[in-house]
Tab-separated table of C-alpha atoms in Angstrom:
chain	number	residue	atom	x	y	z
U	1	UNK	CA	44.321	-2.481	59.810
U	2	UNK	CA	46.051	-1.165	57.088
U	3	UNK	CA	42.766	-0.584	54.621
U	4	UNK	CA	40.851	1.831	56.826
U	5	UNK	CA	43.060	4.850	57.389
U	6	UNK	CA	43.452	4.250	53.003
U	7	UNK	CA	39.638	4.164	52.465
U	8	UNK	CA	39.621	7.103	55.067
U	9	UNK	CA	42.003	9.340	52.949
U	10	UNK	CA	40.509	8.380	49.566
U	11	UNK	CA	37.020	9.438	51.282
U	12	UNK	CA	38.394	13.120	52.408
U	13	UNK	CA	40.051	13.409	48.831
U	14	UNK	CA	36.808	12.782	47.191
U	15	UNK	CA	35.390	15.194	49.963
U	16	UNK	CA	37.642	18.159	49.008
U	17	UNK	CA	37.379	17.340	45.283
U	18	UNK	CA	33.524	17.420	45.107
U	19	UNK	CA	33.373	20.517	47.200
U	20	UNK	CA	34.203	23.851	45.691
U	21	UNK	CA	37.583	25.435	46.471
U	22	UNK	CA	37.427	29.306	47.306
U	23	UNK	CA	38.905	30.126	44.309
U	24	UNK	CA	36.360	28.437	42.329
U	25	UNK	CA	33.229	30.324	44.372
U	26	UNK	CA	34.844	33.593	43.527
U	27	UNK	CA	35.603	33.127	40.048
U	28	UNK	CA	31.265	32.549	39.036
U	29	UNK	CA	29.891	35.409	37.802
U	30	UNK	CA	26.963	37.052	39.931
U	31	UNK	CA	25.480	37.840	36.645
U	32	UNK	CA	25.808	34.158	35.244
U	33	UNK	CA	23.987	32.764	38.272
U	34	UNK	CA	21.286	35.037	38.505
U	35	UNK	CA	20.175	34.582	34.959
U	36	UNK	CA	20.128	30.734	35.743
U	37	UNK	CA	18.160	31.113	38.749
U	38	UNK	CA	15.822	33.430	36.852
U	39	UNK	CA	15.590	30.535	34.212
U	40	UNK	CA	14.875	27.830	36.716
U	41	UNK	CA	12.163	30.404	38.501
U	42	UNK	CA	10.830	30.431	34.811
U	43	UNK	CA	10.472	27.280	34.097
U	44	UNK	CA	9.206	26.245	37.573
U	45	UNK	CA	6.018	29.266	36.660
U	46	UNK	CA	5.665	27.952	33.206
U	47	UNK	CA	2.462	25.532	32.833
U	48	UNK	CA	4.059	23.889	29.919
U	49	UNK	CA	7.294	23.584	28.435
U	50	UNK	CA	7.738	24.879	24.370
U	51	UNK	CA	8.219	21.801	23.506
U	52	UNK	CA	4.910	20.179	24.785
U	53	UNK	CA	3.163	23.473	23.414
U	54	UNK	CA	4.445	22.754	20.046
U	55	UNK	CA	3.257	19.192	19.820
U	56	UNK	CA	-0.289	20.131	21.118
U	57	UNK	CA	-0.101	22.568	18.449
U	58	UNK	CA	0.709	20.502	15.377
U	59	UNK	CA	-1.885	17.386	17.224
U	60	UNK	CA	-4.707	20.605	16.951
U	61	UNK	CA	-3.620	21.084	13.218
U	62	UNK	CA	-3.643	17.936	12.424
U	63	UNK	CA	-7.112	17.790	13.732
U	64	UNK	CA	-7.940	20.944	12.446
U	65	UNK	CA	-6.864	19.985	9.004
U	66	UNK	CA	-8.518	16.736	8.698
U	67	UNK	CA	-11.706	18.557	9.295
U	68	UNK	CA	-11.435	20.953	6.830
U	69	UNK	CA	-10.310	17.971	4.275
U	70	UNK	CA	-13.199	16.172	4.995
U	71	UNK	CA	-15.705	19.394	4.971
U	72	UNK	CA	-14.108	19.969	1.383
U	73	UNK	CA	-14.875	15.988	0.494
U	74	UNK	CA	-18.322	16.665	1.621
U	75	UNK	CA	-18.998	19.881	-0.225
U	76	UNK	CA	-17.803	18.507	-3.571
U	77	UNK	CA	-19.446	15.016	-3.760
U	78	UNK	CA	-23.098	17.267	-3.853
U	79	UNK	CA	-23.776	19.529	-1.008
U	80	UNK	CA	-22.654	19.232	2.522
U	81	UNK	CA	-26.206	18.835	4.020
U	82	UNK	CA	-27.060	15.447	1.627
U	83	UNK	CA	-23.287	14.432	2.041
U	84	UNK	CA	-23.776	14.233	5.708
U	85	UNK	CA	-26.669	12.479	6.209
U	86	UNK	CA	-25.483	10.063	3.553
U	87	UNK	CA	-21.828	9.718	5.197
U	88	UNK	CA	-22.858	9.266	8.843
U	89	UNK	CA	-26.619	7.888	8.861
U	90	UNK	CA	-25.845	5.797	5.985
U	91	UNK	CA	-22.555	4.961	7.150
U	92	UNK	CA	-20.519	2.392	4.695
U	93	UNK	CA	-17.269	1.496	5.226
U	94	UNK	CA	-15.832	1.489	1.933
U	95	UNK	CA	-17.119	5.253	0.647
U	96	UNK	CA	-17.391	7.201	3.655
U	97	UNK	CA	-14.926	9.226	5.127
U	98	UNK	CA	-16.547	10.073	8.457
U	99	UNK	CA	-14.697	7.005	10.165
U	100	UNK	CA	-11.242	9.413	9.090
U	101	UNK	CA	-12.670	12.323	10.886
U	102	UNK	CA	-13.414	10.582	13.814
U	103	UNK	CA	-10.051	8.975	14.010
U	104	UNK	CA	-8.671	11.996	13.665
U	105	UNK	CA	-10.674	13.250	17.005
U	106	UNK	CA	-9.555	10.030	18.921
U	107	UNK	CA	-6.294	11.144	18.082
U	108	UNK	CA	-6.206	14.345	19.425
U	109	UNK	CA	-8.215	13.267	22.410
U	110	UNK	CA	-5.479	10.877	23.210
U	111	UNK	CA	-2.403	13.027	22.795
U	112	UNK	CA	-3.701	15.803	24.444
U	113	UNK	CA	-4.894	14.314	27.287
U	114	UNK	CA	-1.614	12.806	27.899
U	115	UNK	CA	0.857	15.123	27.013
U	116	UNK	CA	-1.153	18.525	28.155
U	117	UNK	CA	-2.943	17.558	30.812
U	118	UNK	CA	-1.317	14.682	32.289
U	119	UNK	CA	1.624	15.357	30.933
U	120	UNK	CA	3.612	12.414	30.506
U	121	UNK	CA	7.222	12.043	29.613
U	122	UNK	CA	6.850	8.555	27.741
U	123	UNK	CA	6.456	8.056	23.904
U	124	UNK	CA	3.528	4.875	24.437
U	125	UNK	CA	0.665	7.739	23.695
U	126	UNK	CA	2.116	8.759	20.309
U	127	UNK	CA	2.638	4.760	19.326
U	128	UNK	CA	-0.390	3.775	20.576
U	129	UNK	CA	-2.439	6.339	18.439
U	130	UNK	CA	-0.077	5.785	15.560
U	131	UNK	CA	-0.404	2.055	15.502
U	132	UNK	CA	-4.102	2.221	15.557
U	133	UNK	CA	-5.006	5.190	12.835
U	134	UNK	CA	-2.259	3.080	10.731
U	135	UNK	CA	-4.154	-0.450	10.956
U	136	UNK	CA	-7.222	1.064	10.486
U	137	UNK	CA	-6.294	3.254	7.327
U	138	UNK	CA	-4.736	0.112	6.294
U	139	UNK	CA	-7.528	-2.138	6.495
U	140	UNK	CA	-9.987	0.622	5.263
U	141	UNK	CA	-7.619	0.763	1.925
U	142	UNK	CA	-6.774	-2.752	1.883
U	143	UNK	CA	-11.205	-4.234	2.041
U	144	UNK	CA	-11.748	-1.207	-0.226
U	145	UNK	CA	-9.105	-1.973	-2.548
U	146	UNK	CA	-9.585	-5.097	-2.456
U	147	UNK	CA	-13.053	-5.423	-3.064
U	148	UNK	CA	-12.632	-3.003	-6.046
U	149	UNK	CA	-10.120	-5.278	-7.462
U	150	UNK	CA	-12.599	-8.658	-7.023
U	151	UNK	CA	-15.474	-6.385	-9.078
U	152	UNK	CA	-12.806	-5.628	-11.844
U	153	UNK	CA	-11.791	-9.402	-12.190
U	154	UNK	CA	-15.536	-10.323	-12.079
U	155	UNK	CA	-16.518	-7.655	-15.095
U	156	UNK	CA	-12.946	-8.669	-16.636
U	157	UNK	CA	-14.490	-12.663	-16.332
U	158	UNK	CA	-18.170	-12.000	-17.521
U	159	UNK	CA	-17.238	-9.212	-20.642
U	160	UNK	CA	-14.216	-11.995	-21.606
U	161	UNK	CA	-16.949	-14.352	-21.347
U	162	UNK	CA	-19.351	-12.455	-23.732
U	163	UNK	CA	-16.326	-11.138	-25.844
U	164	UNK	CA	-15.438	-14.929	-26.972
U	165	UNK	CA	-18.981	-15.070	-28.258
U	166	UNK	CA	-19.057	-12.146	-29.583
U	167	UNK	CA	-15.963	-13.014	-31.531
U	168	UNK	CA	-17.527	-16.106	-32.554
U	169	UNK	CA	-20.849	-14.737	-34.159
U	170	UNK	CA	-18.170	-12.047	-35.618
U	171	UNK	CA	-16.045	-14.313	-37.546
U	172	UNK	CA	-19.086	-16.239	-38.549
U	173	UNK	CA	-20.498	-12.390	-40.307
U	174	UNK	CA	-16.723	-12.348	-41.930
U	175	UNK	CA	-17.286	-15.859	-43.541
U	176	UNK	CA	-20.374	-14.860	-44.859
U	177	UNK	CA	-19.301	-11.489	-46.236
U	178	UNK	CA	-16.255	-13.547	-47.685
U	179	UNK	CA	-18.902	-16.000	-49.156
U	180	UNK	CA	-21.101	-13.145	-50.346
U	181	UNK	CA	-18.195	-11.379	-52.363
U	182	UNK	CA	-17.219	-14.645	-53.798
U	183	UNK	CA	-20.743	-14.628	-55.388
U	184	UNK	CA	-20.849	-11.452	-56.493
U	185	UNK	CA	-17.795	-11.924	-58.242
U	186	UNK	CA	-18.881	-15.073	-59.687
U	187	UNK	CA	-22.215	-13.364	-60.674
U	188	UNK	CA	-20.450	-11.100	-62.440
U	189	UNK	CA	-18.187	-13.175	-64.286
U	190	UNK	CA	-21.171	-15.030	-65.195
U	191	UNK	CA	-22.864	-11.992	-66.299
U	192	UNK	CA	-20.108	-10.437	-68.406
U	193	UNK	CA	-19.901	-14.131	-70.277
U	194	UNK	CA	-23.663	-13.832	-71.225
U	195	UNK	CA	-23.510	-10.115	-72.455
U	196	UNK	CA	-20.040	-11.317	-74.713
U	197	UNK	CA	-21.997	-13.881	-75.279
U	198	UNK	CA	-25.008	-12.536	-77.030
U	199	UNK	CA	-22.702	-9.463	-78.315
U	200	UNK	CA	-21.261	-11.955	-80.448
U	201	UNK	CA	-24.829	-14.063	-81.347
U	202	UNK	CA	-25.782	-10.701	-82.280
U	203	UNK	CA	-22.731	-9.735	-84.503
């Protein structure tokens, strides 16, 4: 009996302390409130918040600069006409860098259909797109890598291979240039022995 004229008073207390006292509706500026009306008008008529705008920006930059990165790539390695045809009719994964462009694109095709058009408020766009340009750059580095790597061991293997016998047949040409100077100089001792020799037969 006791509890309900309690919860009664605590619920007019919270009453009266939620609502605004006179004093308190007099003391807001008319000024104050209209310029957060007029903010909350403007962000209802706004399409897209500065925020969003700058991250479809930098996504179009990105896009935009991959492009031009892989225009340059093409224009250097001979031309971008031959380049082309080379890069995307004869696509191979471990030279070609048409397969970064194109990431690129589903990139931007992702992020800005979620986050312009649909406009979502969750971060699963951004990790989904960054989680699959990162395992495939990683895999695209990692096969061509690692494929470079197995050719280096295999030349390392086959000129080791033809350097031992190479060393062989050239320690064999050092013996016999040893062996050849040890005759020469025996020739010549020999030689100098006849001419003293017949210097002194002839004295």
């Amino acid at each position: 009996m006791n509890r309900l004229p309690d919860d009664a008073e605590n619920a007019q207390s919270s009453n009266r302390g939620s609502c605004p006292s006179l004093q308190d509706v007099h003391s807001i500026n008319p000024a104050q409130l209209m310029a957060r009306i007029e903010s909350y008008e403007g962000r209802e008529k706004k399409g897209i918040s500065d925020v969003r705008r700058t991250f479809c920006l930098f996504v179009t930059f990105d896009l935009l600069f991959v492009t031009l990165l892989w225009i340059i790539e093409l224009n250097v390695n001979g031309g971008i006409e031959t380049t082309l045809e080379k890069e995307v009719l004869q696509y191979d994964y471990h030279s070609s860098y048409f397969d970064i462009f194109l990431l690129a694109v589903f990139r931007f095709n992702v992020l800005i259909l979620a986050y312009a058009m649909c406009r979502l408020r969750h971060w699963w766009a951004i990790a989904f797109t960054t989680a699959v340009t990162s395992a495939f750059l990683l895999a695209k580095v990692i096969l061509s890598k690692g494929s470079c790597w197995c050719k280096m061991r295999l030349s390392e293997q086959l000129f080791f291979s033809q350097d031992t016998s190479l060393m062989g047949s050239f320690i064999l040409l050092l013996n016999l240039q040893q062996d050849l100077m040890k005759n020469l100089k025996k020739n010549r001792i020999v030689k100098n022995q006849l001419y003293s020799n017949y210097e002194r037969v002839k004295i």
